[in-house]
CSV table of C-alpha atoms in Angstrom, one decimal:
chain,number,residue,atom,x,y,z
A,26,LYS,CA,-52.3,35.5,33.0
A,27,SER,CA,-49.4,35.6,30.7
A,28,SER,CA,-47.4,38.5,30.4
A,29,VAL,CA,-46.2,37.8,26.7
A,30,GLN,CA,-47.2,40.6,24.4
A,31,THR,CA,-49.7,39.8,21.8
A,32,ILE,CA,-50.8,41.1,18.6
A,33,GLY,CA,-54.3,41.4,16.8
A,34,GLU,CA,-55.0,39.8,13.4
A,35,GLU,CA,-54.3,43.2,11.5
A,36,GLN,CA,-50.6,42.8,11.2
A,37,ILE,CA,-50.0,45.4,9.0
A,38,GLN,CA,-45.9,45.4,9.2
A,39,ASN,CA,-46.0,41.4,8.8
A,40,PRO,CA,-45.5,40.9,5.0
A,41,TYR,CA,-45.6,37.0,5.6
A,42,THR,CA,-49.4,36.4,4.7
A,43,GLU,CA,-48.6,33.4,2.5
A,44,LEU,CA,-47.1,30.0,3.7
A,45,LEU,CA,-45.9,27.0,1.8
A,46,VAL,CA,-45.9,23.7,3.8
A,47,LEU,CA,-43.2,21.1,3.0
A,48,LYS,CA,-43.6,17.7,3.8
A,49,GLY,CA,-41.0,14.8,3.8
A,50,HIS,CA,-39.6,14.6,7.1
A,51,GLN,CA,-40.5,11.5,9.5
A,52,ASP,CA,-39.2,13.3,12.8
A,53,ILE,CA,-38.0,16.7,14.5
A,54,VAL,CA,-36.4,18.8,12.1
A,55,ARG,CA,-33.6,20.6,13.7
A,56,PHE,CA,-31.3,22.0,11.1
A,57,LEU,CA,-31.6,24.6,8.3
A,58,VAL,CA,-28.8,25.7,6.2
A,59,GLN,CA,-28.4,28.0,3.2
A,60,ILE,CA,-26.8,26.5,0.2
A,61,ASP,CA,-27.0,29.7,-1.9
A,62,ASP,CA,-29.6,32.5,-2.9
A,63,CYS,CA,-32.3,30.1,-3.6
A,64,ARG,CA,-31.4,26.9,-2.1
A,65,PHE,CA,-31.4,25.2,1.6
A,66,ALA,CA,-30.9,22.1,3.4
A,67,SER,CA,-32.9,20.7,6.0
A,68,ALA,CA,-32.0,17.8,8.4
A,69,GLY,CA,-32.9,16.4,12.0
A,70,ASP,CA,-33.9,13.4,14.0
A,71,ASP,CA,-35.1,11.2,10.9
A,72,GLY,CA,-31.4,11.0,9.7
A,73,ILE,CA,-32.6,12.4,6.1
A,74,VAL,CA,-31.2,15.4,4.5
A,75,PHE,CA,-33.4,17.4,1.9
A,76,LEU,CA,-32.7,19.7,-0.3
A,77,TRP,CA,-35.1,22.4,-1.3
A,78,ASN,CA,-36.0,25.6,-3.5
A,79,ALA,CA,-36.7,28.5,-1.3
A,80,GLN,CA,-38.5,30.3,-4.0
A,81,THR,CA,-40.8,27.5,-5.2
A,82,GLY,CA,-40.8,25.3,-2.2
A,83,GLU,CA,-39.7,22.3,-4.4
A,84,LYS,CA,-37.9,19.2,-3.1
A,85,LEU,CA,-34.8,19.0,-5.0
A,86,PHE,CA,-33.2,15.8,-3.5
A,87,GLU,CA,-33.7,13.3,-0.7
A,88,LEU,CA,-30.3,12.5,0.8
A,89,HIS,CA,-30.2,8.8,2.6
A,90,GLY,CA,-27.0,7.8,4.1
A,91,HIS,CA,-27.2,8.1,8.0
A,92,THR,CA,-28.8,5.6,10.1
A,93,HIS,CA,-29.3,7.8,13.3
A,94,LYS,CA,-30.3,11.5,13.8
A,95,ILE,CA,-28.1,14.5,12.3
A,96,THR,CA,-26.5,16.2,15.0
A,97,ALA,CA,-24.6,19.1,12.9
A,98,ILE,CA,-24.7,20.3,9.2
A,99,ALA,CA,-22.6,23.0,7.6
A,100,PRO,CA,-22.2,24.2,4.0
A,101,PHE,CA,-18.9,23.5,2.2
A,102,SER,CA,-18.1,25.3,-1.0
A,103,SER,CA,-15.2,24.5,-3.0
A,104,SER,CA,-12.7,27.2,-3.8
A,105,ASP,CA,-10.9,25.5,-6.6
A,106,ALA,CA,-10.1,27.8,-9.1
A,107,SER,CA,-9.6,25.2,-11.8
A,108,GLU,CA,-13.1,24.0,-11.3
A,109,GLU,CA,-16.7,25.5,-11.2
A,110,LYS,CA,-17.9,26.5,-7.6
A,111,LYS,CA,-19.2,23.5,-6.1
A,112,HIS,CA,-21.8,23.3,-3.2
A,113,LEU,CA,-21.4,20.7,-0.8
A,114,ILE,CA,-22.5,20.2,2.7
A,115,LEU,CA,-21.3,18.1,5.4
A,116,THR,CA,-23.7,16.3,8.0
A,117,ALA,CA,-22.5,14.5,11.3
A,118,SER,CA,-24.6,11.9,12.8
A,119,ALA,CA,-25.1,9.9,16.1
A,120,ASP,CA,-24.2,7.0,14.0
A,121,ARG,CA,-20.6,8.4,14.5
A,122,THR,CA,-20.2,9.1,10.7
A,123,VAL,CA,-19.7,12.4,8.5
A,124,ILE,CA,-20.9,12.5,5.1
A,125,VAL,CA,-20.0,15.1,2.3
A,126,TRP,CA,-22.9,15.4,-0.1
A,127,ASP,CA,-22.6,17.1,-3.6
A,128,CYS,CA,-25.7,19.7,-3.6
A,129,SER,CA,-26.1,19.7,-7.3
A,130,SER,CA,-26.4,16.3,-8.0
A,131,GLY,CA,-27.8,15.0,-4.5
A,132,ARG,CA,-25.0,12.5,-4.5
A,133,GLN,CA,-22.7,11.2,-1.5
A,134,VAL,CA,-19.3,12.2,-2.2
A,135,GLN,CA,-17.5,10.7,0.6
A,136,LYS,CA,-18.1,9.3,4.3
A,137,VAL,CA,-15.8,9.2,7.2
A,138,SER,CA,-17.0,6.6,9.8
A,139,CYS,CA,-13.7,6.4,11.9
A,140,PHE,CA,-15.3,8.6,15.1
A,141,HIS,CA,-15.0,7.2,18.6
A,142,SER,CA,-18.0,9.2,19.6
A,143,THR,CA,-20.8,11.5,18.1
A,144,VAL,CA,-19.4,14.6,16.4
A,145,LYS,CA,-21.6,17.3,17.7
A,146,CYS,CA,-20.4,20.3,15.7
A,147,LEU,CA,-18.8,21.2,12.4
A,148,THR,CA,-16.8,24.5,11.2
A,149,VAL,CA,-15.7,25.3,8.0
A,150,LEU,CA,-12.3,27.4,7.9
A,151,GLN,CA,-12.8,28.6,4.2
A,152,ARG,CA,-9.8,30.3,4.0
A,153,LEU,CA,-7.4,27.4,5.3
A,154,ASP,CA,-9.6,25.1,2.8
A,155,VAL,CA,-10.1,22.8,6.0
A,156,TRP,CA,-12.9,21.8,8.0
A,157,LEU,CA,-13.4,20.9,11.8
A,158,SER,CA,-15.4,18.2,13.8
A,159,GLY,CA,-15.8,18.6,17.3
A,160,GLY,CA,-16.9,15.7,19.5
A,161,SER,CA,-14.8,13.9,21.9
A,162,ASP,CA,-11.7,15.1,19.9
A,163,LEU,CA,-11.1,18.4,17.8
A,164,CYS,CA,-10.4,16.9,14.4
A,165,VAL,CA,-8.8,19.1,11.3
A,166,TRP,CA,-9.7,17.3,7.9
A,167,ASN,CA,-9.0,18.6,4.3
A,168,ARG,CA,-11.3,18.7,1.2
A,169,LYS,CA,-10.5,15.3,0.3
A,170,LEU,CA,-11.5,13.8,3.8
A,171,ASP,CA,-8.0,13.3,4.9
A,172,LEU,CA,-7.6,13.5,8.7
A,173,LEU,CA,-4.5,16.0,9.1
A,174,CYS,CA,-4.4,16.3,12.9
A,175,LYS,CA,-6.5,15.8,15.8
A,176,THR,CA,-6.4,16.7,19.6
A,177,SER,CA,-6.0,13.9,22.2
A,178,HIS,CA,-9.3,12.9,24.1
A,179,LEU,CA,-10.6,16.1,25.5
A,180,THR,CA,-13.5,15.0,27.8
A,181,ASP,CA,-16.5,12.8,28.1
A,182,ALA,CA,-18.7,15.7,27.7
A,183,GLY,CA,-17.0,16.6,24.3
A,184,ILE,CA,-16.9,19.8,22.3
A,185,SER,CA,-20.5,21.2,21.8
A,186,ALA,CA,-19.8,24.3,19.9
A,187,LEU,CA,-17.1,25.9,18.1
A,188,VAL,CA,-16.2,29.4,16.6
A,189,GLU,CA,-13.5,30.6,14.3
A,190,LEU,CA,-11.0,33.1,15.8
A,191,PRO,CA,-8.4,35.2,13.9
A,192,LYS,CA,-4.7,34.0,13.8
A,193,ASN,CA,-5.7,30.4,12.6
A,194,CYS,CA,-7.5,29.9,16.0
A,195,VAL,CA,-10.7,28.3,17.1
A,196,ALA,CA,-12.5,28.7,20.6
A,197,ALA,CA,-14.4,25.4,21.6
A,198,ALA,CA,-16.9,25.0,24.2
A,199,VAL,CA,-16.5,22.0,26.4
A,200,GLY,CA,-18.4,22.0,29.5
A,201,LYS,CA,-18.0,25.2,31.5
A,202,GLU,CA,-14.4,25.5,29.9
A,203,LEU,CA,-13.6,27.5,26.6
A,204,ILE,CA,-10.8,26.0,25.0
A,205,ILE,CA,-8.7,28.1,22.5
A,206,PHE,CA,-6.7,26.0,19.9
A,207,ARG,CA,-4.5,27.1,17.1
A,208,LEU,CA,-3.8,25.3,13.8
A,209,ILE,CA,-0.3,25.3,12.6
A,210,ALA,CA,1.0,24.3,9.2
A,211,SER,CA,3.9,22.7,8.9
A,212,ASN,CA,6.8,24.6,7.4
A,213,ASP,CA,8.1,21.8,5.2
A,214,GLY,CA,5.6,22.6,2.2
A,215,SER,CA,3.6,19.1,2.8
A,216,GLU,CA,-0.1,19.3,4.0
A,217,GLY,CA,0.9,18.5,7.3
A,218,TRP,CA,-1.0,20.4,10.0
A,219,ASN,CA,-0.7,20.3,13.8
A,220,VAL,CA,-3.6,21.5,16.4
A,221,ILE,CA,-2.3,22.8,19.7
A,222,GLU,CA,-4.3,24.0,23.0
A,223,VAL,CA,-3.1,27.4,23.7
A,224,LYS,CA,-5.4,28.5,26.5
A,225,ARG,CA,-8.2,27.4,28.7
A,226,LEU,CA,-10.8,30.1,30.0
A,227,VAL,CA,-12.9,29.0,33.1
A,228,ASP,CA,-14.7,31.9,33.7
A,229,HIS,CA,-18.2,30.5,33.0
A,230,GLN,CA,-20.0,29.0,36.4
A,231,ASP,CA,-22.1,26.4,34.1
A,232,ASN,CA,-22.0,24.9,30.6
A,233,ILE,CA,-21.8,27.2,27.7
A,234,LEU,CA,-24.7,26.7,25.2
A,235,SER,CA,-24.0,29.4,22.8
A,236,LEU,CA,-21.0,31.0,21.0
A,237,VAL,CA,-20.8,33.6,18.4
A,238,SER,CA,-18.2,35.7,16.7
A,239,VAL,CA,-18.9,39.4,16.2
A,240,ASN,CA,-16.0,40.4,14.0
A,241,ASP,CA,-12.2,39.9,14.1
A,242,LEU,CA,-11.7,41.6,17.3
A,243,THR,CA,-14.7,40.1,19.4
A,244,PHE,CA,-16.5,37.0,20.4
A,245,VAL,CA,-19.2,36.2,23.1
A,246,THR,CA,-20.3,33.3,24.8
A,247,GLY,CA,-23.4,32.4,26.6
A,248,SER,CA,-24.3,29.7,29.6
A,249,HIS,CA,-26.9,27.6,31.0
A,250,VAL,CA,-27.3,29.8,34.0
A,251,GLY,CA,-27.3,33.2,32.0
A,252,GLU,CA,-24.1,34.1,31.9
A,253,LEU,CA,-23.0,36.6,29.2
A,254,ILE,CA,-19.3,37.2,28.4
A,255,VAL,CA,-17.5,39.4,25.9
A,256,TRP,CA,-14.2,38.3,24.7
A,257,ASP,CA,-11.1,39.8,23.0
A,258,ALA,CA,-10.8,37.4,19.7
A,259,LEU,CA,-7.1,38.2,19.8
A,260,ASP,CA,-5.8,38.0,23.4
A,261,TRP,CA,-8.6,36.1,24.9
A,262,THR,CA,-9.2,38.5,27.6
A,263,LYS,CA,-12.5,39.2,29.1
A,264,GLN,CA,-13.9,42.7,27.8
A,265,ALA,CA,-17.1,42.5,29.7
A,266,SER,CA,-19.5,40.1,31.5
A,267,GLU,CA,-23.2,40.1,33.0
A,268,TYR,CA,-24.5,37.3,35.6
A,269,ASN,CA,-27.5,37.9,36.9
A,270,PHE,CA,-29.9,39.8,34.2
A,271,TRP,CA,-32.5,37.0,34.6
A,272,ASP,CA,-32.9,37.7,38.7
A,273,SER,CA,-36.2,39.6,38.9
A,274,SER,CA,-35.3,40.4,42.6
A,275,VAL,CA,-32.9,42.9,41.3
A,276,HIS,CA,-35.6,44.7,39.3
A,277,PRO,CA,-37.7,46.5,41.9
A,278,ASP,CA,-40.1,47.8,39.3
A,279,VAL,CA,-41.0,44.2,38.1
A,280,GLN,CA,-44.0,42.6,39.9
A,281,PRO,CA,-42.3,39.4,41.2
A,282,GLU,CA,-44.3,36.1,40.2
A,283,ILE,CA,-44.8,33.4,43.0
A,284,LYS,CA,-43.1,30.1,41.7
A,285,LEU,CA,-42.7,27.0,43.4
A,286,SER,CA,-39.3,26.5,41.7
A,287,GLN,CA,-37.1,28.3,39.5
A,288,SER,CA,-36.5,26.5,36.2
A,289,PRO,CA,-33.0,26.8,35.0
A,290,ASN,CA,-34.3,27.1,31.4
A,291,GLU,CA,-35.7,30.5,32.4
A,292,THR,CA,-32.1,31.7,32.5
A,293,SER,CA,-30.4,29.7,30.0
A,294,VAL,CA,-28.7,31.5,27.0
A,295,GLN,CA,-30.0,29.5,24.2
A,296,HIS,CA,-28.6,31.4,21.2
A,297,LEU,CA,-26.4,34.4,20.5
A,298,THR,CA,-26.4,36.2,17.2
A,299,SER,CA,-24.9,39.8,16.4
A,300,ASP,CA,-24.0,42.6,13.8
A,301,GLU,CA,-21.2,44.9,14.2
A,302,GLU,CA,-22.9,46.9,16.8
A,303,CYS,CA,-24.8,44.6,19.1
A,304,VAL,CA,-25.5,41.1,20.6
A,305,PHE,CA,-28.9,39.7,20.4
A,306,ALA,CA,-29.5,37.0,23.3
A,307,ALA,CA,-32.2,34.3,23.5
A,308,VAL,CA,-32.4,33.9,27.4
A,309,GLY,CA,-35.0,31.8,28.5
A,310,LYS,CA,-38.4,33.0,27.4
A,311,GLY,CA,-36.8,36.4,26.6
A,312,ILE,CA,-34.9,38.3,24.1
A,313,TYR,CA,-32.1,41.1,24.9
A,314,VAL,CA,-30.2,43.5,22.8
A,315,TYR,CA,-26.7,44.1,24.2
A,316,ASN,CA,-25.1,47.1,22.5
A,317,LEU,CA,-21.1,46.2,22.5
A,318,GLN,CA,-19.7,49.9,22.6
A,319,MET,CA,-22.1,50.8,25.6
A,320,LYS,CA,-21.6,47.8,27.5
A,321,ARG,CA,-25.1,47.5,28.3
A,322,VAL,CA,-28.6,46.1,27.3
A,323,ILE,CA,-30.3,48.7,25.2
A,324,ALA,CA,-33.5,47.1,25.0
A,325,CYS,CA,-35.3,43.9,26.1
A,326,GLN,CA,-38.3,41.9,26.0
A,327,ARG,CA,-38.3,39.6,29.1
A,328,THR,CA,-41.3,37.4,28.1
A,329,ALA,CA,-41.3,37.4,24.3
A,330,HIS,CA,-42.6,34.1,24.0
A,331,ASP,CA,-44.7,31.6,26.4
A,332,SER,CA,-41.6,29.0,26.1
A,333,SER,CA,-38.0,29.0,25.9
A,334,VAL,CA,-36.5,31.2,22.8
A,335,LEU,CA,-34.6,28.6,20.8
A,336,HIS,CA,-33.3,31.0,17.9
A,337,ILE,CA,-33.2,34.4,17.1
A,338,GLU,CA,-31.7,36.4,14.0
A,339,LYS,CA,-31.3,40.3,13.0
A,340,LEU,CA,-32.9,41.5,9.6
A,341,PRO,CA,-31.2,44.0,7.8
A,342,ASN,CA,-34.1,46.5,8.6
A,343,ARG,CA,-33.9,46.8,12.5
A,344,GLN,CA,-35.8,44.0,13.0
A,345,LEU,CA,-35.3,40.8,14.8
A,346,ILE,CA,-37.1,37.5,14.4
A,347,SER,CA,-37.4,35.0,17.4
A,348,CYS,CA,-38.8,31.5,17.4
A,349,SER,CA,-39.7,29.4,20.6
A,350,GLU,CA,-40.7,26.1,21.7
A,351,ASP,CA,-44.3,27.5,22.2
A,352,GLY,CA,-44.4,26.9,18.2
A,353,SER,CA,-44.7,30.8,17.3
A,354,VAL,CA,-42.4,32.8,15.4
A,355,ARG,CA,-42.3,36.1,16.0
A,356,ILE,CA,-41.3,39.7,14.3
A,357,TRP,CA,-40.0,42.6,16.5
A,358,GLU,CA,-38.7,45.9,15.9
A,359,LEU,CA,-36.1,47.9,17.6
A,360,ARG,CA,-37.5,51.5,18.1
A,361,GLU,CA,-36.1,54.3,20.2
A,362,LYS,CA,-38.2,55.4,23.1
A,363,GLN,CA,-39.0,58.7,24.2
A,364,GLN,CA,-37.1,59.1,27.6
A,365,LEU,CA,-38.6,60.5,30.4
A,366,PRO,CA,-36.4,62.8,32.5
A,367,ALA,CA,-35.1,61.4,36.1
A,368,GLU,CA,-35.8,57.9,35.3
A,369,PRO,CA,-34.3,55.6,37.9
A,370,VAL,CA,-31.3,53.7,36.9
A,371,PRO,CA,-32.1,49.9,37.1
A,372,THR,CA,-29.6,47.6,38.3
A,373,GLY,CA,-28.8,43.8,38.0
A,374,PHE,CA,-28.9,41.3,35.1
A,375,PHE,CA,-27.9,42.5,31.6
A,376,ASN,CA,-27.4,45.6,33.9
A,377,MET,CA,-28.9,48.1,31.7
A,378,TRP,CA,-26.5,50.7,32.8
A,379,GLY,CA,-23.2,49.1,33.7
A,380,PHE,CA,-21.6,46.0,34.9
A,381,GLY,CA,-21.4,44.4,38.2
A,382,ARG,CA,-21.7,46.3,41.5
A,383,ALA,CA,-21.6,49.7,40.5
A,384,ASN,CA,-19.9,52.3,42.6
A,385,LYS,CA,-20.8,56.2,43.3
A,386,GLN,CA,-18.6,57.3,40.6
A,387,ALA,CA,-19.8,54.9,38.0
A,388,ASN,CA,-23.5,55.6,39.1
A,389,GLN,CA,-23.0,59.1,38.3
A,390,ALA,CA,-21.4,58.6,35.0
A,391,ALA,CA,-24.2,55.8,34.3
A,392,LYS,CA,-26.7,58.7,35.0
A,393,LYS,CA,-24.8,61.2,32.5
A,394,MET,CA,-24.7,58.4,30.1
A,395,GLN,CA,-28.6,58.0,30.5
A,396,GLU,CA,-29.3,61.6,30.0
A,397,ASN,CA,-27.2,61.4,26.4
A,398,THR,CA,-28.1,57.9,25.0
A,399,PRO,CA,-31.3,56.7,23.5
A,400,VAL,CA,-33.3,54.0,25.0
A,401,TYR,CA,-34.7,51.3,22.7
A,402,PHE,CA,-37.5,49.1,22.9
A,403,LEU,CA,-38.7,46.0,21.0
A,404,GLU,CA,-42.4,46.3,19.4
A,405,LEU,CA,-44.0,43.3,18.3
A,406,VAL,CA,-45.1,43.8,14.8
A,407,GLY,CA,-45.7,40.2,13.6
A,408,ASP,CA,-47.0,36.7,15.1
A,409,LEU,CA,-46.4,33.8,12.5
A,410,ILE,CA,-48.6,30.9,13.6
A,411,GLY,CA,-48.5,28.0,11.7
A,412,HIS,CA,-46.4,25.1,13.4
A,413,SER,CA,-48.0,23.0,16.1
A,414,SER,CA,-44.7,22.2,18.0
A,415,ALA,CA,-41.4,24.0,19.0
A,416,VAL,CA,-39.7,25.8,16.3
A,417,GLN,CA,-35.9,24.9,16.2
A,418,MET,CA,-34.6,27.5,14.0
A,419,PHE,CA,-35.2,29.4,10.7
A,420,LEU,CA,-33.6,30.9,7.7
A,421,TYR,CA,-34.2,34.4,6.2
A,422,PHE,CA,-33.9,34.7,2.5
A,423,GLY,CA,-34.5,38.1,2.1
A,424,GLU,CA,-37.4,38.9,-0.6
A,425,LEU,CA,-37.8,35.1,-1.2
A,426,GLY,CA,-39.0,35.1,2.5
A,427,LEU,CA,-38.6,33.0,5.5
A,428,ALA,CA,-38.1,29.3,6.1
A,429,THR,CA,-39.0,27.6,9.5
A,430,CYS,CA,-38.5,24.1,10.8
A,431,SER,CA,-40.0,22.4,14.1
A,432,ALA,CA,-40.5,19.3,16.1
A,433,ASP,CA,-43.8,19.0,14.1
A,434,HIS,CA,-41.8,17.4,11.3
A,435,LEU,CA,-42.8,20.1,9.1
A,436,ILE,CA,-40.9,23.2,7.3
A,437,ILE,CA,-43.1,26.2,6.4
A,438,LEU,CA,-41.6,28.8,3.9
A,439,TRP,CA,-43.2,32.2,4.8
A,440,LYS,CA,-43.9,34.3,1.9
A,441,ASP,CA,-44.7,38.1,1.5
A,442,GLY,CA,-48.3,38.0,0.1
A,443,GLU,CA,-48.0,41.3,-1.8
A,444,ARG,CA,-45.0,40.1,-3.8
A,445,GLU,CA,-46.5,36.7,-4.6
A,446,SER,CA,-49.6,38.3,-5.6
A,447,ARG,CA,-47.8,40.6,-7.9
A,448,LEU,CA,-45.4,37.6,-9.6
A,449,ARG,CA,-48.6,35.7,-10.0
A,450,SER,CA,-50.2,38.8,-11.9
A,451,LEU,CA,-47.1,39.1,-14.1
A,452,THR,CA,-47.0,35.5,-15.1
A,453,LEU,CA,-50.4,35.8,-16.0
A,454,PHE,CA,-50.3,38.6,-18.2
A,455,GLN,CA,-47.0,37.1,-19.9
A,456,LYS,CA,-49.1,34.2,-20.3
A,457,LEU,CA,-51.8,35.9,-22.1
A,458,ALA,CA,-49.6,37.8,-24.2
A,459,GLN,CA,-48.0,34.8,-25.5
A,460,ASN,CA,-51.3,33.0,-26.5
A,461,GLY,CA,-52.5,36.4,-28.1
A,462,ASP,CA,-55.2,37.0,-25.9
A,463,LEU,CA,-54.3,40.3,-24.6
A,464,GLN,CA,-55.7,42.8,-27.0
A,465,LEU,CA,-54.5,46.6,-26.2
A,466,LYS,CA,-57.4,48.9,-27.0
A,467,PHE,CA,-56.8,52.4,-27.6
């Protein structure tokens, strides 16, 4: 029997009672990127980019230019004061090209085809008005798509993820290693740049799958075997780490499951996101809320879905959304738990009360902390069933709703049913008023 929480048909706290299905893609849709308050782009394995209106679901443009699947996408707004703000997007593909698109016209602005391998990630450094492409090399480009500088060939594995750090630095995930690069502008006033490797961090035991910047002081990495490391973003030292929060043997209160083999995907940190206080981690089938100040997990749902959780986001109202390979999208609320006295202190993965093997002093401190700090839990408040295959990721558009994309080739816009109903009534009321059919009787 599955230990996954379920919710009945009466989902009082789930506003998403209407959905619009957007068709057009011919293969897995892997990426959604927000362009502005009501537009977004989608891309995936068919190599086509679609631009959509998040309010109406209208298809605005269909962008053809890549011959293979798309591997990365990033918005790139122009910051030129002399012209009107232009919304551009960058797309990288397995055809070893990067294309810049104009979102207003749907036209291809420029194409770069000088890559030796597939570009796996794109990052825009708005402050420096440059963008970076990561593959077998790290390349730095300007707005006109001039190559400003690049690193020498790093490894066959290449860069799988990039995150911007303070002081013109970036952290690049290359297999198990985290490489810190610094961008240096030339002093002679020309547009010359240089990129230098300043440090290699080799603390992870397995490939780094996820990177997230929390603020100017902190960033966090997660690996394939469930390691989570919190780093200082200025001097790149390790602030905290956890290596075994997936191991059920360290949770005596949890009934062990009989398994023929332990799948590594059960421990894999697939996605990380954060706000100023917490890091939210998608680990195997579970989701974990790690408080940065307390340096501990304050809430977790070990089996949030039936399969691996692929994406997780925090909403403004203490809610989380997660989506999974099982095709589901779920809404969770972080709630405070009434604590029972003399509760035992758990140990182990995403150790609930501290890190590593705690000594007696640390245990006492943890018990004291336990008495004074609230414990939270994640309650399932909504289950969005609409996709028939793995949901890759989603975008939250506030009152306009939620966009999800999936391996079923579809994008779904989930709408607040009450809001949509009000808008329809208002439109009808206005039409009647215009036609003079509305007679007010007193």
